[in-house]
Amino acid sequence: MKLSANEEYGLRCLVRIGYAGEGGSLTIPEMSQAEGVSPAYAAKILRVLRKGGFVKAARGKDGGYTLARPAEAIVIGDVMDALGGRIFESSFCDSHSGQAAICTRSVDCSVRSLWRAVQVAVDQVLSKATLRDLLQNEEEMNTWVRTIPGARGLHVIQ
Amino acid sequence: MKLSANEEYGLRCLVRIGYAGEGGSLTIPEMSQAEGVSPAYAAKILRVLRKGGFVKAARGKDGGYTLARPAEAIVIGDVMDALGGRIFESSFCDSHSGQAAICTRSVDCSVRSLWRAVQVAVDQVLSKATLRDLLQNEEEMNTWVRTIPGARGLHVIQ
DNA sequence: AGTAATCTTGACTATAAAGTATAGATTGGC
DNA sequence: GCCAATCTATACTTTATAGTCAAGATTACT
Ligand code: FES
Ligand code: FES
């Protein structure tokens, strides 16, 4: 249950583009320098964001990447799904079943129930966060986090 | 942000041992058959659980694995940490920083704040679940999930 | 048309995670 | 003591993820 490199860099890149503002754009070399990754890798990450419909690309001179919609219309949960998939998917128990066709307890599995609960807990945060929220500074973001319904206590490690 | 194979099989194996009850034990071949994985792989997983202090192993004839403590004293969050690490650790931003020494925004990073919020949301579920809870059937587990403070609405996808 | 800046694509390599194989150590029963 | 059943440790192979490379396509400007 770790963040993948795709998720980490993908979200950071999207935030950078968001910072460029309405109509502003960022090129691959700029992104590469801003995040400290190779241009080729930045290109690969930006491709995922483009295919997910979060950014638009313009080619040629004066080209670059731009948000496909206003920042407040980009839900971070959707971005994360595009970048790295979900913790619990219905297909999960099929693909982690060893030699058996499915989890040997699939008709009545308390573990599955726990995974679902974890997934929902994560979704509660990610489905309420938009790119607009991430364009704030860290302190404002911390304040925002505490407003998530059902997430009282989230300040404990801030 | 996916479950690793270690986490999935590790938790399932622990539940199996829990089912064996107080003093009951399970051998590697039994575990292998129960979960449909190879004996060698079951051994590898059980080693992690043993090193984490969740199970005890007895060698030789009549040997096998037993819970190291009562099921209610085994917190699932601790088990998950041993099996697969955490989503957000302080070292994370150091190791995903491209060529830069740290995230180029590390003094004021809203992304980091979001990761923390996700980690806390997950912890709210996993720190309250003990192995005892997982020894129930799925329906009882679903009921239990709804009792997590701050997790109202967790039933939406049940 | 020519050129430089830009994105696009697919193949490639490197590294980490998943899963297997093998030799060794411990225990209980005969 | 010997043997069979069991766990233990390490090295190995396979597969997935991370990251690089090189050739090509598009655009703006002159
Ligand atoms: S059905 Fe997926 S872990 Fe049991
Ligand atoms: S400090 Fe880790 S993402 Fe910015």
mmCIF file of C-alpha atoms (C1' of nucleotides) and ligand atoms in Angstrom:
data_model
loop_
_atom_site.group_PDB
_atom_site.id
_atom_site.type_symbol
_atom_site.label_atom_id
_atom_site.label_comp_id
_atom_site.label_asym_id
_atom_site.label_seq_id
_atom_site.Cartn_x
_atom_site.Cartn_y
_atom_site.Cartn_z
ATOM 1 C CA MET A 1 0.000 0.000 0.000
ATOM 2 C CA LYS A 2 2.554 2.465 -1.149
ATOM 3 C CA LEU A 3 2.332 5.386 -3.504
ATOM 4 C CA SER A 4 3.798 4.534 -6.898
ATOM 5 C CA ALA A 5 6.287 6.815 -8.623
ATOM 6 C CA ASN A 6 3.618 7.489 -11.236
ATOM 7 C CA GLU A 7 1.199 8.751 -8.601
ATOM 8 C CA GLU A 8 3.749 10.892 -6.852
ATOM 9 C CA TYR A 9 5.297 12.590 -9.861
ATOM 10 C CA GLY A 10 2.042 12.669 -11.800
ATOM 11 C CA LEU A 11 0.274 14.640 -9.121
ATOM 12 C CA ARG A 12 3.227 16.985 -8.653
ATOM 13 C CA CYS A 13 3.330 17.665 -12.394
ATOM 14 C CA LEU A 14 -0.368 18.403 -12.451
ATOM 15 C CA VAL A 15 0.051 20.864 -9.600
ATOM 16 C CA ARG A 16 2.839 22.600 -11.516
ATOM 17 C CA ILE A 17 0.590 23.011 -14.522
ATOM 18 C CA GLY A 18 -2.144 24.265 -12.261
ATOM 19 C CA TYR A 19 0.231 26.892 -10.917
ATOM 20 C CA ALA A 20 0.761 28.131 -14.453
ATOM 21 C CA GLY A 21 -2.802 29.397 -14.162
ATOM 22 C CA GLU A 22 -5.666 29.742 -16.600
ATOM 23 C CA GLY A 23 -4.232 29.604 -20.107
ATOM 24 C CA GLY A 24 -0.657 29.322 -18.820
ATOM 25 C CA SER A 25 1.392 26.398 -20.000
ATOM 26 C CA LEU A 26 4.502 24.401 -19.135
ATOM 27 C CA THR A 27 6.841 22.542 -21.479
ATOM 28 C CA ILE A 28 8.522 19.215 -20.870
ATOM 29 C CA PRO A 29 11.965 20.781 -20.313
ATOM 30 C CA GLU A 30 10.449 23.218 -17.830
ATOM 31 C CA MET A 31 8.663 20.428 -16.010
ATOM 32 C CA SER A 32 11.806 18.328 -16.024
ATOM 33 C CA GLN A 33 13.758 21.084 -14.336
ATOM 34 C CA ALA A 34 10.992 21.984 -11.885
ATOM 35 C CA GLU A 35 10.619 18.422 -10.583
ATOM 36 C CA GLY A 36 14.182 17.258 -11.056
ATOM 37 C CA VAL A 37 13.367 14.310 -13.321
ATOM 38 C CA SER A 38 14.652 13.599 -16.826
ATOM 39 C CA PRO A 39 12.784 15.171 -19.747
ATOM 40 C CA ALA A 40 11.979 11.700 -21.092
ATOM 41 C CA TYR A 41 10.436 10.657 -17.814
ATOM 42 C CA ALA A 42 8.488 13.882 -17.486
ATOM 43 C CA ALA A 43 7.128 13.210 -20.980
ATOM 44 C CA LYS A 44 6.023 9.741 -19.973
ATOM 45 C CA ILE A 45 4.216 11.012 -16.903
ATOM 46 C CA LEU A 46 2.555 13.861 -18.784
ATOM 47 C CA ARG A 47 1.307 11.390 -21.343
ATOM 48 C CA VAL A 48 -0.643 9.589 -18.656
ATOM 49 C CA LEU A 49 -2.165 12.876 -17.491
ATOM 50 C CA ARG A 50 -3.086 13.758 -21.062
ATOM 51 C CA LYS A 51 -4.645 10.355 -21.764
ATOM 52 C CA GLY A 52 -6.596 10.738 -18.544
ATOM 53 C CA GLY A 53 -8.037 13.977 -19.879
ATOM 54 C CA PHE A 54 -6.602 16.212 -17.169
ATOM 55 C CA VAL A 55 -4.255 18.242 -19.360
ATOM 56 C CA LYS A 56 -4.146 19.314 -22.988
ATOM 57 C CA ALA A 57 -0.956 19.359 -25.041
ATOM 58 C CA ALA A 58 -0.036 21.863 -27.726
ATOM 59 C CA ARG A 59 2.732 20.893 -30.114
ATOM 60 C CA GLY A 60 5.263 22.946 -31.943
ATOM 61 C CA LYS A 61 6.907 26.196 -31.011
ATOM 62 C CA ASP A 62 5.192 27.889 -28.068
ATOM 63 C CA GLY A 63 3.609 24.528 -27.245
ATOM 64 C CA GLY A 64 3.290 22.929 -23.836
ATOM 65 C CA TYR A 65 0.792 21.522 -21.396
ATOM 66 C CA THR A 66 -2.295 23.257 -20.034
ATOM 67 C CA LEU A 67 -5.102 22.184 -17.729
ATOM 68 C CA ALA A 68 -7.943 20.600 -19.706
ATOM 69 C CA ARG A 69 -10.505 22.153 -17.316
ATOM 70 C CA PRO A 70 -10.549 24.609 -14.427
ATOM 71 C CA ALA A 71 -8.638 23.363 -11.385
ATOM 72 C CA GLU A 72 -11.785 23.101 -9.273
ATOM 73 C CA ALA A 73 -13.248 20.645 -11.803
ATOM 74 C CA ILE A 74 -10.332 18.223 -11.473
ATOM 75 C CA VAL A 75 -10.968 15.741 -8.672
ATOM 76 C CA ILE A 76 -7.791 14.288 -7.226
ATOM 77 C CA GLY A 77 -9.413 10.894 -6.783
ATOM 78 C CA ASP A 78 -9.892 10.677 -10.544
ATOM 79 C CA VAL A 79 -6.299 11.700 -11.130
ATOM 80 C CA MET A 80 -5.029 9.054 -8.732
ATOM 81 C CA ASP A 81 -7.144 6.402 -10.392
ATOM 82 C CA ALA A 82 -5.613 7.278 -13.756
ATOM 83 C CA LEU A 83 -2.080 7.325 -12.363
ATOM 84 C CA GLY A 84 -2.073 4.259 -10.206
ATOM 85 C CA GLY A 85 -5.317 2.372 -9.862
ATOM 86 C CA ARG A 86 -7.288 1.684 -6.710
ATOM 87 C CA ILE A 87 -6.428 -0.196 -3.537
ATOM 88 C CA PHE A 88 -9.400 -2.510 -3.737
ATOM 89 C CA GLU A 89 -11.005 -3.454 -7.026
ATOM 90 C CA SER A 90 -13.463 -6.267 -7.565
ATOM 91 C CA SER A 91 -10.913 -8.029 -9.744
ATOM 92 C CA PHE A 92 -8.367 -7.989 -6.947
ATOM 93 C CA CYS A 93 -9.464 -11.173 -5.241
ATOM 94 C CA ASP A 94 -9.361 -12.992 -8.566
ATOM 95 C CA SER A 95 -5.775 -12.061 -9.322
ATOM 96 C CA HIS A 96 -4.445 -12.829 -5.847
ATOM 97 C CA SER A 97 -5.799 -16.291 -5.395
ATOM 98 C CA GLY A 98 -2.750 -18.472 -5.842
ATOM 99 C CA GLN A 99 -3.632 -21.599 -7.721
ATOM 100 C CA ALA A 100 -7.267 -21.416 -6.763
ATOM 101 C CA ALA A 101 -9.624 -19.572 -9.095
ATOM 102 C CA ILE A 102 -10.614 -17.126 -6.372
ATOM 103 C CA CYS A 103 -9.809 -16.422 -2.741
ATOM 104 C CA THR A 104 -10.699 -19.678 -1.062
ATOM 105 C CA ARG A 105 -13.077 -17.788 1.202
ATOM 106 C CA SER A 106 -14.593 -15.519 -1.405
ATOM 107 C CA VAL A 107 -18.181 -16.259 -0.469
ATOM 108 C CA ASP A 108 -17.630 -14.945 3.028
ATOM 109 C CA CYS A 109 -14.393 -13.056 3.494
ATOM 110 C CA SER A 110 -13.828 -10.586 6.291
ATOM 111 C CA VAL A 111 -10.523 -9.526 4.741
ATOM 112 C CA ARG A 112 -12.314 -8.305 1.637
ATOM 113 C CA SER A 113 -14.592 -6.304 3.846
ATOM 114 C CA LEU A 114 -11.600 -4.629 5.468
ATOM 115 C CA TRP A 115 -10.054 -3.707 2.111
ATOM 116 C CA ARG A 116 -13.321 -2.125 1.104
ATOM 117 C CA ALA A 117 -13.357 -0.074 4.269
ATOM 118 C CA VAL A 118 -9.818 1.135 3.608
ATOM 119 C CA GLN A 119 -10.708 2.020 0.038
ATOM 120 C CA VAL A 120 -13.707 4.033 1.179
ATOM 121 C CA ALA A 121 -11.619 5.844 3.792
ATOM 122 C CA VAL A 122 -9.153 6.872 1.100
ATOM 123 C CA ASP A 123 -11.943 7.880 -1.261
ATOM 124 C CA GLN A 124 -13.409 10.107 1.426
ATOM 125 C CA VAL A 125 -10.304 12.220 1.237
ATOM 126 C CA LEU A 126 -9.467 11.984 -2.457
ATOM 127 C CA SER A 127 -12.958 12.434 -3.831
ATOM 128 C CA LYS A 128 -13.358 15.708 -1.947
ATOM 129 C CA ALA A 129 -10.019 17.176 -2.930
ATOM 130 C CA THR A 130 -9.755 19.075 -6.196
ATOM 131 C CA LEU A 131 -6.681 20.452 -7.872
ATOM 132 C CA ARG A 132 -7.795 23.879 -6.681
ATOM 133 C CA ASP A 133 -7.281 22.749 -3.083
ATOM 134 C CA LEU A 134 -3.727 21.652 -3.886
ATOM 135 C CA LEU A 135 -2.853 25.032 -5.345
ATOM 136 C CA GLN A 136 -2.910 26.479 -1.857
ATOM 137 C CA ASN A 137 0.114 26.470 0.377
ATOM 138 C CA GLU A 138 0.680 23.670 2.835
ATOM 139 C CA GLU A 139 -0.850 25.390 5.812
ATOM 140 C CA GLU A 140 -4.047 26.252 3.962
ATOM 141 C CA MET A 141 -4.142 22.673 2.734
ATOM 142 C CA ASN A 142 -3.879 21.376 6.285
ATOM 143 C CA THR A 143 -6.790 23.556 7.250
ATOM 144 C CA TRP A 144 -8.775 22.277 4.315
ATOM 145 C CA VAL A 145 -8.071 18.677 5.268
ATOM 146 C CA ARG A 146 -9.729 19.187 8.641
ATOM 147 C CA THR A 147 -12.954 20.174 6.929
ATOM 148 C CA ILE A 148 -13.452 16.741 5.380
ATOM 149 C CA PRO A 149 -16.616 15.257 6.909
ATOM 150 C CA GLY A 150 -15.833 12.125 8.847
ATOM 151 C CA ALA A 151 -12.196 13.053 9.023
ATOM 152 C CA ARG A 152 -12.061 14.705 12.411
ATOM 153 C CA GLY A 153 -8.786 13.915 14.036
ATOM 154 C CA LEU A 154 -6.879 14.182 10.786
ATOM 155 C CA HIS A 155 -4.838 16.952 12.355
ATOM 156 C CA VAL A 156 -3.143 14.671 14.824
ATOM 157 C CA ILE A 157 0.051 14.275 12.841
ATOM 158 C CA GLN A 158 0.113 17.637 11.165
ATOM 159 C CA MET B 1 -1.504 2.864 -3.991
ATOM 160 C CA LYS B 2 -2.189 -0.786 -4.400
ATOM 161 C CA LEU B 3 -2.080 -3.623 -1.951
ATOM 162 C CA SER B 4 1.084 -5.651 -2.382
ATOM 163 C CA ALA B 5 1.026 -9.428 -2.631
ATOM 164 C CA ASN B 6 2.804 -9.535 0.708
ATOM 165 C CA GLU B 7 0.042 -7.583 2.388
ATOM 166 C CA GLU B 8 -2.749 -9.574 0.841
ATOM 167 C CA TYR B 9 -1.402 -13.063 1.474
ATOM 168 C CA GLY B 10 0.218 -12.094 4.745
ATOM 169 C CA LEU B 11 -3.034 -10.951 6.251
ATOM 170 C CA ARG B 12 -4.906 -13.964 4.922
ATOM 171 C CA CYS B 13 -2.322 -16.299 6.438
ATOM 172 C CA LEU B 14 -2.588 -14.547 9.773
ATOM 173 C CA VAL B 15 -6.349 -14.939 9.710
ATOM 174 C CA ARG B 16 -5.954 -18.667 9.019
ATOM 175 C CA ILE B 17 -3.703 -19.033 12.041
ATOM 176 C CA GLY B 18 -6.175 -17.039 14.073
ATOM 177 C CA TYR B 19 -8.900 -19.471 13.062
ATOM 178 C CA ALA B 20 -6.821 -22.307 14.462
ATOM 179 C CA GLY B 21 -7.659 -20.788 17.846
ATOM 180 C CA GLU B 22 -5.812 -20.514 21.124
ATOM 181 C CA GLY B 23 -2.959 -23.010 21.080
ATOM 182 C CA GLY B 24 -3.966 -24.356 17.668
ATOM 183 C CA SER B 25 -1.333 -24.341 14.972
ATOM 184 C CA LEU B 26 -0.962 -24.544 11.203
ATOM 185 C CA THR B 27 1.949 -25.939 9.192
ATOM 186 C CA ILE B 28 3.377 -24.555 5.985
ATOM 187 C CA PRO B 29 1.890 -27.341 3.841
ATOM 188 C CA GLU B 30 -1.520 -26.738 5.420
ATOM 189 C CA MET B 31 -1.256 -23.011 4.822
ATOM 190 C CA SER B 32 -0.108 -23.608 1.271
ATOM 191 C CA GLN B 33 -3.164 -25.700 0.549
ATOM 192 C CA ALA B 34 -5.563 -23.399 2.351
ATOM 193 C CA GLU B 35 -4.479 -20.290 0.441
ATOM 194 C CA GLY B 36 -3.554 -21.948 -2.849
ATOM 195 C CA VAL B 37 0.062 -20.736 -2.906
ATOM 196 C CA SER B 38 3.254 -22.783 -3.107
ATOM 197 C CA PRO B 39 4.742 -24.071 0.159
ATOM 198 C CA ALA B 40 7.903 -22.067 -0.490
ATOM 199 C CA TYR B 41 5.937 -18.871 -0.880
ATOM 200 C CA ALA B 42 3.826 -19.573 2.184
ATOM 201 C CA ALA B 43 7.075 -20.028 4.095
ATOM 202 C CA LYS B 44 8.363 -16.698 2.873
ATOM 203 C CA ILE B 45 5.220 -14.898 3.945
ATOM 204 C CA LEU B 46 5.092 -16.597 7.325
ATOM 205 C CA ARG B 47 8.652 -15.570 7.946
ATOM 206 C CA VAL B 48 7.652 -11.932 7.687
ATOM 207 C CA LEU B 49 4.830 -12.488 10.147
ATOM 208 C CA ARG B 50 7.196 -14.254 12.536
ATOM 209 C CA LYS B 51 9.839 -11.531 12.293
ATOM 210 C CA GLY B 52 7.096 -9.006 12.944
ATOM 211 C CA GLY B 53 6.282 -10.803 16.182
ATOM 212 C CA PHE B 54 2.726 -11.737 15.255
ATOM 213 C CA VAL B 55 3.190 -15.505 15.143
ATOM 214 C CA LYS B 56 5.447 -18.025 16.829
ATOM 215 C CA ALA B 57 6.941 -20.974 14.990
ATOM 216 C CA ALA B 58 7.605 -24.428 16.420
ATOM 217 C CA ARG B 59 10.012 -26.636 14.524
ATOM 218 C CA GLY B 60 10.209 -30.367 14.161
ATOM 219 C CA LYS B 61 7.471 -32.929 14.184
ATOM 220 C CA ASP B 62 4.162 -31.543 15.436
ATOM 221 C CA GLY B 63 5.525 -28.074 14.697
ATOM 222 C CA GLY B 64 3.725 -25.202 13.008
ATOM 223 C CA TYR B 65 2.690 -21.591 13.464
ATOM 224 C CA THR B 66 0.683 -20.165 16.334
ATOM 225 C CA LEU B 67 -0.425 -16.653 17.251
ATOM 226 C CA ALA B 68 2.193 -14.909 19.373
ATOM 227 C CA ARG B 69 -0.557 -13.145 21.374
ATOM 228 C CA PRO B 70 -4.333 -13.250 21.660
ATOM 229 C CA ALA B 71 -6.109 -12.128 18.484
ATOM 230 C CA GLU B 72 -7.532 -9.023 20.149
ATOM 231 C CA ALA B 73 -3.990 -7.848 20.937
ATOM 232 C CA ILE B 74 -2.910 -7.940 17.279
ATOM 233 C CA VAL B 75 -3.650 -4.624 15.597
ATOM 234 C CA ILE B 76 -4.060 -4.930 11.855
ATOM 235 C CA GLY B 77 -2.319 -1.615 11.258
ATOM 236 C CA ASP B 78 0.842 -3.033 12.830
ATOM 237 C CA VAL B 79 0.562 -6.137 10.683
ATOM 238 C CA MET B 80 0.187 -4.073 7.523
ATOM 239 C CA ASP B 81 3.189 -1.957 8.447
ATOM 240 C CA ALA B 82 5.297 -5.095 8.799
ATOM 241 C CA LEU B 83 4.018 -6.585 5.556
ATOM 242 C CA GLY B 84 4.142 -3.609 3.260
ATOM 243 C CA GLY B 85 5.128 -0.320 4.822
ATOM 244 C CA ARG B 86 3.107 2.845 4.978
ATOM 245 C CA ILE B 87 1.690 5.088 2.262
ATOM 246 C CA PHE B 88 3.347 8.199 3.550
ATOM 247 C CA GLU B 89 6.603 8.133 5.478
ATOM 248 C CA SER B 90 8.806 11.084 6.215
ATOM 249 C CA SER B 91 11.532 9.535 4.072
ATOM 250 C CA PHE B 92 9.195 9.375 1.086
ATOM 251 C CA CYS B 93 9.798 12.877 -0.184
ATOM 252 C CA ASP B 94 13.541 12.283 -0.021
ATOM 253 C CA SER B 95 13.468 9.174 -2.175
ATOM 254 C CA HIS B 96 11.119 10.589 -4.800
ATOM 255 C CA SER B 97 12.864 13.779 -5.597
ATOM 256 C CA GLY B 98 14.421 13.110 -8.983
ATOM 257 C CA GLN B 99 17.861 14.645 -9.184
ATOM 258 C CA ALA B 100 17.108 17.170 -6.480
ATOM 259 C CA ALA B 101 17.962 16.231 -2.916
ATOM 260 C CA ILE B 102 14.363 16.671 -1.795
ATOM 261 C CA CYS B 103 11.002 17.576 -3.321
ATOM 262 C CA THR B 104 11.680 20.992 -4.799
ATOM 263 C CA ARG B 105 8.816 22.376 -2.746
ATOM 264 C CA SER B 106 9.537 20.575 0.472
ATOM 265 C CA VAL B 107 9.378 23.651 2.670
ATOM 266 C CA ASP B 108 5.776 24.263 1.668
ATOM 267 C CA CYS B 109 4.165 21.368 -0.124
ATOM 268 C CA SER B 110 0.418 20.880 -0.313
ATOM 269 C CA VAL B 111 0.899 17.463 -1.922
ATOM 270 C CA ARG B 112 2.692 16.217 1.168
ATOM 271 C CA SER B 113 -0.190 17.461 3.235
ATOM 272 C CA LEU B 114 -2.604 15.443 1.117
ATOM 273 C CA TRP B 115 -0.548 12.256 1.465
ATOM 274 C CA ARG B 116 -0.591 12.727 5.212
ATOM 275 C CA ALA B 117 -4.349 13.055 5.182
ATOM 276 C CA VAL B 118 -4.681 9.841 3.184
ATOM 277 C CA GLN B 119 -2.348 8.048 5.565
ATOM 278 C CA VAL B 120 -4.365 9.173 8.560
ATOM 279 C CA ALA B 121 -7.613 8.097 6.912
ATOM 280 C CA VAL B 122 -6.180 4.626 6.371
ATOM 281 C CA ASP B 123 -4.809 4.513 9.898
ATOM 282 C CA GLN B 124 -8.229 5.362 11.291
ATOM 283 C CA VAL B 125 -9.487 2.075 9.924
ATOM 284 C CA LEU B 126 -6.429 -0.117 10.402
ATOM 285 C CA SER B 127 -5.473 1.028 13.879
ATOM 286 C CA LYS B 128 -8.925 0.170 15.191
ATOM 287 C CA ALA B 129 -9.144 -3.266 13.601
ATOM 288 C CA THR B 130 -7.670 -6.217 15.465
ATOM 289 C CA LEU B 131 -7.256 -9.757 14.278
ATOM 290 C CA ARG B 132 -10.218 -10.646 16.477
ATOM 291 C CA ASP B 133 -12.447 -8.490 14.280
ATOM 292 C CA LEU B 134 -11.270 -10.334 11.181
ATOM 293 C CA LEU B 135 -12.155 -13.688 12.677
ATOM 294 C CA GLN B 136 -15.809 -12.832 12.261
ATOM 295 C CA ASN B 137 -17.717 -13.548 9.074
ATOM 296 C CA GLU B 138 -18.022 -10.915 6.393
ATOM 297 C CA GLU B 139 -21.393 -9.588 7.476
ATOM 298 C CA GLU B 140 -20.300 -9.116 11.069
ATOM 299 C CA MET B 141 -17.171 -7.427 9.777
ATOM 300 C CA ASN B 142 -19.237 -5.016 7.704
ATOM 301 C CA THR B 143 -21.221 -4.139 10.792
ATOM 302 C CA TRP B 144 -18.035 -3.582 12.716
ATOM 303 C CA VAL B 145 -16.661 -1.290 10.003
ATOM 304 C CA ARG B 146 -19.613 1.045 10.417
ATOM 305 C CA THR B 147 -18.743 1.547 14.072
ATOM 306 C CA ILE B 148 -15.416 3.244 13.262
ATOM 307 C CA PRO B 149 -15.618 6.817 14.564
ATOM 308 C CA GLY B 150 -15.302 9.309 11.759
ATOM 309 C CA ALA B 151 -16.119 6.662 9.212
ATOM 310 C CA ARG B 152 -19.812 7.242 8.783
ATOM 311 C CA GLY B 153 -20.788 6.541 5.223
ATOM 312 C CA LEU B 154 -18.426 3.610 4.964
ATOM 313 C CA HIS B 155 -21.398 1.414 4.181
ATOM 314 C CA VAL B 156 -22.065 3.062 0.839
ATOM 315 C CA ILE B 157 -20.383 0.398 -1.243
ATOM 316 C CA GLN B 158 -21.149 -2.603 0.895
ATOM 317 C "C1'" DA C 1 10.689 25.850 -47.716
ATOM 318 C "C1'" DG C 2 13.666 25.619 -43.790
ATOM 319 C "C1'" DT C 3 14.597 25.502 -39.025
ATOM 320 C "C1'" DA C 4 14.137 25.186 -34.219
ATOM 321 C "C1'" DA C 5 11.051 24.157 -30.487
ATOM 322 C "C1'" DT C 6 7.918 21.334 -29.134
ATOM 323 C "C1'" DC C 7 5.008 16.958 -28.232
ATOM 324 C "C1'" DT C 8 4.336 11.487 -29.489
ATOM 325 C "C1'" DT C 9 5.370 6.852 -29.742
ATOM 326 C "C1'" DG C 10 7.338 2.492 -29.035
ATOM 327 C "C1'" DA C 11 11.228 -0.042 -27.890
ATOM 328 C "C1'" DC C 12 14.778 -0.524 -24.773
ATOM 329 C "C1'" DT C 13 17.327 -1.069 -20.056
ATOM 330 C "C1'" DA C 14 17.508 -1.051 -14.997
ATOM 331 C "C1'" DT C 15 15.575 -1.940 -10.643
ATOM 332 C "C1'" DA C 16 12.292 -3.790 -7.419
ATOM 333 C "C1'" DA C 17 8.731 -7.094 -6.233
ATOM 334 C "C1'" DA C 18 6.889 -11.733 -6.656
ATOM 335 C "C1'" DG C 19 7.577 -16.302 -6.564
ATOM 336 C "C1'" DT C 20 10.737 -20.758 -6.713
ATOM 337 C "C1'" DA C 21 14.510 -23.934 -5.420
ATOM 338 C "C1'" DT C 22 17.739 -25.907 -2.495
ATOM 339 C "C1'" DA C 23 20.438 -26.913 1.333
ATOM 340 C "C1'" DG C 24 20.432 -26.796 6.241
ATOM 341 C "C1'" DA C 25 18.720 -26.900 11.231
ATOM 342 C "C1'" DT C 26 15.418 -28.521 14.900
ATOM 343 C "C1'" DT C 27 12.236 -31.675 17.031
ATOM 344 C "C1'" DG C 28 9.680 -35.976 18.281
ATOM 345 C "C1'" DG C 29 9.135 -40.864 17.859
ATOM 346 C "C1'" DC C 30 11.063 -45.375 17.198
ATOM 347 C "C1'" DG D 1 21.066 -43.140 16.464
ATOM 348 C "C1'" DC D 2 18.017 -42.711 12.765
ATOM 349 C "C1'" DC D 3 14.281 -40.997 10.275
ATOM 350 C "C1'" DA D 4 10.501 -38.186 8.950
ATOM 351 C "C1'" DA D 5 8.199 -33.869 9.639
ATOM 352 C "C1'" DT D 6 8.810 -29.531 10.335
ATOM 353 C "C1'" DC D 7 10.767 -24.642 10.162
ATOM 354 C "C1'" DT D 8 14.965 -21.418 8.370
ATOM 355 C "C1'" DA D 9 17.957 -19.122 5.369
ATOM 356 C "C1'" DT D 10 19.793 -17.705 1.190
ATOM 357 C "C1'" DA D 11 20.177 -17.653 -3.561
ATOM 358 C "C1'" DC D 12 17.887 -17.857 -7.799
ATOM 359 C "C1'" DT D 13 14.331 -16.840 -11.653
ATOM 360 C "C1'" DT D 14 10.404 -14.472 -13.289
ATOM 361 C "C1'" DT D 15 7.533 -10.548 -13.749
ATOM 362 C "C1'" DA D 16 6.136 -5.735 -13.024
ATOM 363 C "C1'" DT D 17 7.495 -1.070 -12.372
ATOM 364 C "C1'" DA D 18 10.649 2.729 -13.133
ATOM 365 C "C1'" DG D 19 13.212 5.212 -16.083
ATOM 366 C "C1'" DT D 20 15.901 6.022 -20.787
ATOM 367 C "C1'" DC D 21 16.562 6.416 -25.739
ATOM 368 C "C1'" DA D 22 15.837 7.378 -30.430
ATOM 369 C "C1'" DA D 23 13.038 8.302 -34.371
ATOM 370 C "C1'" DG D 24 9.088 10.743 -35.884
ATOM 371 C "C1'" DA D 25 5.237 14.352 -36.154
ATOM 372 C "C1'" DT D 26 3.430 19.103 -35.461
ATOM 373 C "C1'" DT D 27 3.715 24.099 -35.165
ATOM 374 C "C1'" DA D 28 5.481 28.996 -35.422
ATOM 375 C "C1'" DC D 29 8.462 31.902 -37.372
ATOM 376 C "C1'" DT D 30 11.199 33.734 -41.069
HETATM 377 S S1 FES E 1 -12.314 -12.638 -1.232
HETATM 378 FE FE1 FES E 1 -10.511 -11.382 -1.532
HETATM 379 S S2 FES E 1 -9.307 -11.695 0.284
HETATM 380 FE FE2 FES E 1 -10.998 -13.075 0.464
HETATM 381 S S1 FES E 2 7.570 17.503 0.013
HETATM 382 FE FE1 FES E 2 6.975 15.495 -0.727
HETATM 383 S S2 FES E 2 5.700 15.902 -2.458
HETATM 384 FE FE2 FES E 2 6.474 17.855 -1.843
#
